[in-house]
Short mmCIF file of C-alpha atoms in Angstrom, two decimals:
data_model
loop_
_atom_site.label_atom_id
_atom_site.label_comp_id
_atom_site.label_asym_id
_atom_site.label_seq_id
_atom_site.Cartn_x
_atom_site.Cartn_y
_atom_site.Cartn_z
CA MET Z 1 -10.31 15.97 -8.99
CA SER Z 2 -9.53 13.58 -11.58
CA THR Z 3 -6.79 10.82 -10.76
CA ALA Z 4 -4.27 12.34 -13.51
CA ALA Z 5 -4.76 16.09 -11.66
CA ALA Z 6 -4.19 14.37 -8.13
CA LYS Z 7 -0.61 12.37 -9.44
CA THR Z 8 0.37 15.96 -10.90
CA PHE Z 9 -0.36 17.26 -8.01
CA LEU Z 10 0.45 14.48 -5.16
CA LEU Z 11 3.58 14.47 -6.96
CA SER Z 12 4.87 17.59 -7.52
CA PRO Z 13 7.84 18.47 -5.37
CA SER Z 14 5.69 21.24 -3.42
CA ILE Z 15 3.59 18.96 -1.49
CA HIS Z 16 6.37 16.95 0.31
CA LYS Z 17 8.03 19.68 2.55
CA SER Z 18 5.27 22.24 4.27
CA PRO Z 19 6.45 25.00 6.76
CA ASN Z 20 5.68 24.96 10.44
CA PRO Z 21 2.48 26.88 10.61
CA LYS Z 22 3.52 27.83 14.62
CA THR Z 23 7.35 28.61 13.32
CA SER Z 24 7.21 30.05 9.68
CA LYS Z 25 5.70 33.27 8.42
CA PRO Z 26 3.76 33.51 5.00
CA SER Z 27 5.79 33.98 2.41
CA ARG Z 28 5.32 33.89 -1.46
CA PHE Z 29 7.42 31.12 -3.47
CA SER Z 30 9.09 33.76 -5.50
CA SER Z 31 12.16 32.88 -5.14
CA LEU Z 32 11.83 28.77 -5.01
CA ARG Z 33 13.13 28.13 -2.10
CA ILE Z 34 11.19 25.69 0.97
CA GLN Z 35 12.74 26.40 4.57
CA SER Z 36 12.47 22.97 6.16
CA SER Z 37 10.07 22.61 9.38
CA SER Z 38 12.49 19.94 10.55
CA SER Z 39 14.16 20.81 13.89
CA SER Z 40 16.96 18.52 13.10
CA SER Z 41 17.78 19.26 9.87
CA GLN Z 42 17.42 23.00 10.03
CA GLN Z 43 18.31 23.03 6.05
CA THR Z 44 17.16 24.73 3.19
CA LEU Z 45 15.86 22.89 0.40
CA THR Z 46 16.38 24.58 -3.38
CA GLN Z 47 13.53 22.97 -5.60
CA THR Z 48 12.50 23.70 -9.52
CA PHE Z 49 8.95 23.01 -10.16
CA THR Z 50 9.15 23.89 -13.73
CA THR Z 51 7.86 20.22 -14.12
CA THR Z 52 4.47 21.55 -12.80
CA PRO Z 53 3.52 25.38 -13.19
CA ALA Z 54 2.51 27.36 -10.87
CA LYS Z 55 -1.46 27.67 -12.68
CA THR Z 56 -1.84 24.20 -12.89
CA ARG Z 57 -0.93 23.92 -9.35
CA VAL Z 58 -3.39 26.70 -8.60
CA LYS Z 59 -6.29 24.74 -10.68
CA ILE Z 60 -5.69 20.91 -8.92
CA LEU Z 61 -5.69 23.24 -5.61
CA SER Z 62 -9.23 24.66 -6.22
CA GLU Z 63 -10.23 21.54 -7.31
CA ALA Z 64 -9.69 19.65 -3.90
CA LEU Z 65 -10.96 22.67 -1.85
CA PRO Z 66 -14.56 20.70 -1.71
CA PHE Z 67 -12.46 17.62 -0.13
CA ILE Z 68 -10.78 19.71 2.03
CA GLN Z 69 -14.26 21.54 3.35
CA SER Z 70 -15.88 18.30 3.64
CA PHE Z 71 -12.84 16.78 5.94
CA ARG Z 72 -11.82 19.89 7.60
CA GLY Z 73 -11.91 19.20 11.23
CA LYS Z 74 -13.55 16.02 11.13
CA THR Z 75 -11.74 13.05 12.63
CA VAL Z 76 -9.57 10.36 10.32
CA VAL Z 77 -8.71 7.06 12.06
CA VAL Z 78 -5.63 5.62 9.95
CA LYS Z 79 -4.68 1.91 10.50
CA TYR Z 80 -0.87 1.53 9.70
CA GLY Z 81 0.57 -1.85 8.36
CA GLY Z 82 0.99 -3.84 4.98
CA ALA Z 83 3.31 -2.75 1.97
CA PRO Z 84 4.58 0.70 3.77
CA MET Z 85 5.65 -0.86 6.78
CA LYS Z 86 8.10 -2.79 4.14
CA SER Z 87 9.07 0.00 1.45
CA GLU Z 88 10.77 3.32 3.45
CA ALA Z 89 9.85 5.17 -0.11
CA LEU Z 90 6.38 4.52 1.09
CA GLN Z 91 6.72 5.17 4.52
CA ALA Z 92 7.50 8.48 3.36
CA SER Z 93 5.02 8.40 1.32
CA VAL Z 94 2.57 7.85 4.28
CA ILE Z 95 4.26 10.21 6.79
CA ALA Z 96 4.33 13.24 4.18
CA ASP Z 97 0.69 12.52 3.23
CA LEU Z 98 -0.69 12.66 7.49
CA VAL Z 99 1.50 15.80 7.33
CA LEU Z 100 -0.48 17.79 4.69
CA LEU Z 101 -3.99 16.59 5.63
CA SER Z 102 -3.32 17.38 9.24
CA CYS Z 103 -2.25 21.16 8.18
CA ILE Z 104 -5.45 21.39 6.43
CA GLY Z 105 -7.46 20.50 8.88
CA LEU Z 106 -8.23 16.86 9.54
CA HIS Z 107 -7.94 15.40 12.77
CA ILE Z 108 -5.17 12.64 12.31
CA VAL Z 109 -5.48 9.44 14.86
CA PHE Z 110 -2.85 6.79 13.54
CA VAL Z 111 -2.66 3.19 14.52
CA HIS Z 112 0.06 0.67 14.35
CA GLY Z 113 0.82 -2.83 14.37
CA GLY Z 114 4.03 -4.15 13.08
CA GLY Z 115 4.25 -7.79 12.02
CA PRO Z 116 7.11 -7.72 9.58
CA GLU Z 117 9.24 -6.08 12.82
CA ILE Z 118 8.00 -8.46 14.90
CA ASN Z 119 9.07 -11.46 12.53
CA HIS Z 120 11.80 -9.62 12.39
CA TRP Z 121 13.30 -9.92 16.05
CA LEU Z 122 11.66 -12.92 17.34
CA ASN Z 123 13.80 -15.03 14.22
CA ARG Z 124 17.05 -12.79 15.74
CA LEU Z 125 16.27 -14.13 19.23
CA GLY Z 126 15.50 -17.72 17.63
CA ILE Z 127 12.02 -17.75 18.74
CA GLN Z 128 9.56 -19.34 15.97
CA SER Z 129 6.65 -17.74 14.71
CA SER Z 130 3.44 -19.36 14.51
CA PHE Z 131 -0.13 -18.42 13.28
CA LEU Z 132 -3.38 -19.33 13.38
CA ASN Z 133 -6.43 -17.96 11.40
CA GLY Z 134 -4.03 -14.88 10.38
CA LEU Z 135 -3.28 -14.23 13.82
CA ARG Z 136 0.07 -14.42 16.03
CA VAL Z 137 0.39 -17.25 18.31
CA THR Z 138 1.52 -14.93 21.34
CA ASP Z 139 3.19 -17.18 24.18
CA ALA Z 140 4.61 -15.53 26.84
CA SER Z 141 8.09 -15.06 25.27
CA THR Z 142 6.69 -13.59 22.18
CA MET Z 143 4.26 -11.40 23.75
CA GLU Z 144 7.50 -9.79 25.99
CA ILE Z 145 9.09 -9.08 22.12
CA VAL Z 146 5.89 -7.73 20.47
CA SER Z 147 5.74 -5.30 23.91
CA MET Z 148 9.39 -4.50 23.30
CA VAL Z 149 8.88 -3.88 19.38
CA LEU Z 150 5.44 -1.83 18.47
CA VAL Z 151 5.74 0.33 22.05
CA GLY Z 152 9.21 0.46 21.94
CA LYS Z 153 10.51 0.47 18.47
CA VAL Z 154 7.99 0.67 15.82
CA ASN Z 155 5.67 3.63 17.81
CA LYS Z 156 8.73 6.03 18.89
CA HIS Z 157 9.94 5.67 14.77
CA LEU Z 158 6.96 7.04 13.73
CA VAL Z 159 6.61 9.97 16.01
CA GLY Z 160 10.00 10.70 15.01
CA LEU Z 161 9.18 10.08 11.61
CA ILE Z 162 6.14 12.53 11.43
CA ASN Z 163 7.61 15.38 14.29
CA LYS Z 164 10.56 15.03 11.49
CA ALA Z 165 7.80 16.03 8.84
CA GLY Z 166 6.40 18.86 10.43
CA ALA Z 167 3.62 17.43 12.57
CA THR Z 168 3.76 16.70 15.70
CA ALA Z 169 3.25 13.18 17.38
CA VAL Z 170 2.72 12.21 20.55
CA GLY Z 171 3.06 8.32 21.04
CA LEU Z 172 1.04 5.77 23.15
CA CYS Z 173 -0.37 2.31 22.73
CA GLY Z 174 -3.51 0.66 24.05
CA THR Z 175 -2.23 0.35 27.47
CA ASP Z 176 -2.08 4.31 28.09
CA GLY Z 177 -4.73 5.73 29.66
CA ARG Z 178 -6.68 2.43 29.06
CA ILE Z 179 -7.42 3.63 25.89
CA PHE Z 180 -8.31 -0.32 25.24
CA THR Z 181 -9.37 -2.61 27.85
CA ALA Z 182 -8.20 -5.94 26.67
CA VAL Z 183 -9.92 -9.62 27.59
CA PRO Z 184 -8.80 -12.85 26.21
CA SER Z 185 -9.45 -14.11 22.86
CA PRO Z 186 -12.49 -17.18 22.98
CA HIS Z 187 -9.57 -18.83 21.46
CA ALA Z 188 -7.10 -18.08 24.00
CA ASP Z 189 -6.18 -22.14 24.95
CA GLN Z 190 -4.79 -22.20 21.41
CA LEU Z 191 -3.75 -18.48 21.02
CA GLY Z 192 -2.20 -17.81 24.00
CA PHE Z 193 -1.94 -13.54 24.90
CA VAL Z 194 -3.92 -12.71 21.90
CA GLY Z 195 -6.54 -10.47 23.29
CA GLU Z 196 -10.13 -8.45 22.17
CA ILE Z 197 -11.31 -5.07 23.14
CA ALA Z 198 -13.65 -4.83 25.87
CA SER Z 199 -13.87 -1.45 25.88
CA VAL Z 200 -12.41 2.10 24.62
CA ASP Z 201 -11.99 5.01 26.52
CA THR Z 202 -10.77 8.23 24.66
CA SER Z 203 -10.09 10.59 27.20
CA VAL Z 204 -7.06 10.84 26.98
CA LEU Z 205 -6.65 10.84 22.88
CA GLU Z 206 -9.46 13.89 22.63
CA PRO Z 207 -7.66 16.60 24.02
CA LEU Z 208 -4.53 15.92 21.91
CA VAL Z 209 -6.47 15.49 18.70
CA LYS Z 210 -8.34 18.60 19.17
CA GLY Z 211 -4.84 20.25 19.82
CA GLY Z 212 -4.04 19.56 16.46
CA TYR Z 213 -1.66 16.49 17.87
CA ILE Z 214 -1.20 13.37 15.65
CA PRO Z 215 -1.68 10.36 18.23
CA VAL Z 216 0.25 7.33 17.41
CA ILE Z 217 -1.00 4.06 18.94
CA ALA Z 218 0.45 0.97 18.55
CA SER Z 219 -1.97 -2.04 19.06
CA VAL Z 220 -0.48 -3.64 22.63
CA ALA Z 221 -3.41 -3.40 25.23
CA ALA Z 222 -4.03 -4.82 29.07
CA ASP Z 223 -6.51 -6.14 31.07
CA GLY Z 224 -8.10 -5.24 34.54
CA THR Z 225 -4.66 -7.33 36.23
CA GLY Z 226 -2.20 -5.35 33.70
CA GLN Z 227 -1.42 -8.81 31.67
CA SER Z 228 -0.48 -7.57 28.07
CA TYR Z 229 -2.19 -8.26 25.15
CA ASN Z 230 -1.37 -8.47 21.61
CA ILE Z 231 -4.30 -6.73 19.58
CA ASN Z 232 -5.18 -6.91 15.96
CA ALA Z 233 -4.23 -3.82 14.30
CA ASP Z 234 -7.37 -3.22 12.18
CA THR Z 235 -9.16 -4.08 15.11
CA ALA Z 236 -8.14 -1.20 17.22
CA ALA Z 237 -8.32 1.01 14.55
CA GLY Z 238 -12.26 0.16 14.00
CA GLU Z 239 -13.16 0.08 17.89
CA LEU Z 240 -11.39 4.01 18.49
CA ALA Z 241 -12.97 4.82 14.90
CA ALA Z 242 -16.72 4.11 16.42
CA ALA Z 243 -15.64 5.55 20.07
CA LEU Z 244 -14.16 8.76 18.72
CA GLY Z 245 -16.93 9.21 16.22
CA ALA Z 246 -14.89 9.27 13.64
CA GLU Z 247 -15.50 10.66 9.68
CA LYS Z 248 -13.64 8.06 8.53
CA LEU Z 249 -11.54 4.95 8.51
CA LEU Z 250 -8.76 3.68 6.28
CA LEU Z 251 -6.92 0.68 6.28
CA LEU Z 252 -3.64 0.52 4.24
CA THR Z 253 -3.43 -3.04 3.42
CA ASP Z 254 -1.53 -4.84 0.56
CA VAL Z 255 -4.22 -5.16 -2.16
CA ALA Z 256 -6.39 -3.03 -3.99
CA GLY Z 257 -9.61 -3.55 -2.50
CA ILE Z 258 -12.16 -5.70 -2.15
CA LEU Z 259 -12.19 -7.64 -5.76
CA GLU Z 260 -15.65 -8.41 -7.44
CA ASP Z 261 -14.11 -11.37 -8.19
CA LYS Z 262 -10.75 -11.95 -5.87
CA ASP Z 263 -8.32 -14.40 -8.77
CA ASP Z 264 -8.92 -10.74 -11.10
CA PRO Z 265 -6.93 -7.57 -9.73
CA GLY Z 266 -8.73 -5.46 -12.71
CA SER Z 267 -11.96 -6.23 -11.21
CA LEU Z 268 -11.93 -3.60 -8.25
CA VAL Z 269 -15.00 -2.35 -6.74
CA LYS Z 270 -14.93 1.40 -5.49
CA GLU Z 271 -17.49 1.65 -4.16
CA ILE Z 272 -20.37 -0.48 -2.08
CA ASP Z 273 -22.48 -0.63 0.77
CA VAL Z 274 -23.04 -2.89 4.51
CA GLY Z 275 -26.22 -5.01 2.16
CA GLY Z 276 -23.82 -5.54 -0.54
CA VAL Z 277 -20.63 -6.48 1.43
CA ARG Z 278 -22.46 -8.97 2.87
CA ARG Z 279 -23.92 -10.39 -0.47
CA MET Z 280 -19.91 -10.81 -1.38
CA MET Z 281 -19.20 -12.36 1.68
CA ASP Z 282 -22.22 -14.82 1.52
CA ASP Z 283 -21.47 -15.82 -2.38
CA GLY Z 284 -17.79 -16.17 -0.77
CA LYS Z 285 -16.32 -13.47 -3.29
CA ILE Z 286 -14.94 -12.02 0.15
CA ALA Z 287 -12.42 -14.30 1.99
CA GLY Z 288 -9.07 -15.35 3.17
CA GLY Z 289 -7.48 -12.57 4.99
CA MET Z 290 -9.72 -9.90 3.65
CA ILE Z 291 -12.91 -11.25 5.76
CA PRO Z 292 -11.68 -9.66 9.04
CA LYS Z 293 -10.83 -6.65 7.79
CA VAL Z 294 -14.55 -5.97 5.79
CA SER Z 295 -15.37 -7.05 8.63
CA CYS Z 296 -13.67 -4.82 10.90
CA CYS Z 297 -15.21 -2.04 8.25
CA VAL Z 298 -18.73 -2.80 9.02
CA LYS Z 299 -18.48 -3.12 12.81
CA ALA Z 300 -17.24 0.94 12.29
CA LEU Z 301 -20.23 1.81 10.25
CA GLY Z 302 -22.21 -0.13 12.42
CA LYS Z 303 -21.13 2.26 15.37
CA GLY Z 304 -21.58 5.46 13.52
CA VAL Z 305 -18.55 5.79 11.22
CA LYS Z 306 -19.34 7.86 8.50
CA THR Z 307 -17.36 5.50 5.91
CA ALA Z 308 -14.73 2.84 5.95
CA SER Z 309 -12.33 2.29 2.89
CA ILE Z 310 -9.51 -0.46 2.45
CA ILE Z 311 -7.24 0.57 0.92
CA ASP Z 312 -3.94 -0.16 -1.76
CA GLY Z 313 -0.76 1.07 0.62
CA ARG Z 314 1.30 0.19 -2.47
CA LEU Z 315 0.45 3.51 -4.29
CA ASP Z 316 2.40 6.46 -3.44
CA HIS Z 317 0.15 8.97 -1.34
CA SER Z 318 -2.65 6.77 -1.14
CA LEU Z 319 -4.18 8.12 1.59
CA LEU Z 320 -4.02 11.43 -0.60
CA LEU Z 321 -5.49 10.08 -3.35
CA GLU Z 322 -8.54 8.49 -1.12
CA ILE Z 323 -9.53 11.29 0.46
CA LEU Z 324 -8.75 14.62 -1.77
CA THR Z 325 -10.14 13.38 -4.91
CA ASP Z 326 -13.38 11.03 -6.31
CA GLU Z 327 -11.35 8.47 -7.48
CA GLY Z 328 -9.70 6.86 -4.69
CA ALA Z 329 -7.23 4.28 -3.63
CA GLY Z 330 -9.64 1.52 -3.11
CA THR Z 331 -13.27 0.21 -1.85
CA MET Z 332 -14.67 2.67 0.49
CA ILE Z 333 -17.56 1.25 1.60
CA THR Z 334 -20.61 3.02 3.11
CA GLY Z 335 -22.65 1.88 6.36
CA PHE Z 336 -26.22 2.47 7.86
CA LEU Z 337 -28.80 4.60 7.76
CA PRO Z 338 -31.04 6.16 11.00
CA ASN Z 339 -33.21 3.86 11.60
CA GLY Z 340 -30.75 0.87 11.29
CA LEU Z 341 -30.57 -0.30 7.75
CA VAL Z 342 -28.26 -0.41 5.41
CA SER Z 343 -27.72 2.36 2.88
#
């Protein structure tokens, strides 16, 4: 599907609200009315589609069919962060994309952090934030706030938005069902309660995913003693994608993707394999905050994830653009061949 056609389709009013297949009867759109699937509002939305003629919508849907067929029944892990967490409009776009992808048969797993919200509450409580190599230094007081904000506030807010949009989400954190078992970071003396993932257990998640639910997972986990740790959300998403045998890992970011020239926003690399990524890292073309994201993708690909994409979360409907078009919305990294060699 071309980018222009995709944007026409994605920005059409018809894409933002879809009936709940469990409760709505099939209907034709002759009345140009759609019944909202949100049980909280229960209001009828009247929409006109004069900006996108019916034949155009049908043509675009038919062009999307190969992409839908390719991903239907497959698991896609999405790491949510960056720009969409700071903008209500972008947040609504991400939620709408998740619900649509779920409706057409993709198994979505949604992993999130919550840096901006954590900063907000630490500031309100007079607790100073500090970072080391891009990781939040997390003492006992900060860890308590991180848990409360990620698990109690951000997670439940996202669950509510997804449910309101017509899908059914289940809120969890890494501690629930021992999804993640954490160990202290090797730099714990400097970082405090920042953890790494020692193991992943998907037994709680698999029935939810197969049942059509969207698990929403906060990046907090505990060790064997019950001590909580702050886990990098990119790392959590990558490890989970590998454990679930995901078809695709998607990391939403504040940048266009991997750039051939990090100072030139127009030098986006649309697709690259693991070998190419390693050469760019050796040449210093991938640096700074992009290194951990790329490393997370490479590690996930090495554990069996088919493709990983670093996508521009500043774009409306970036998830749909990445999955349902050939243009994408960032950089797609392809992985390893069955013999262990890079593709």
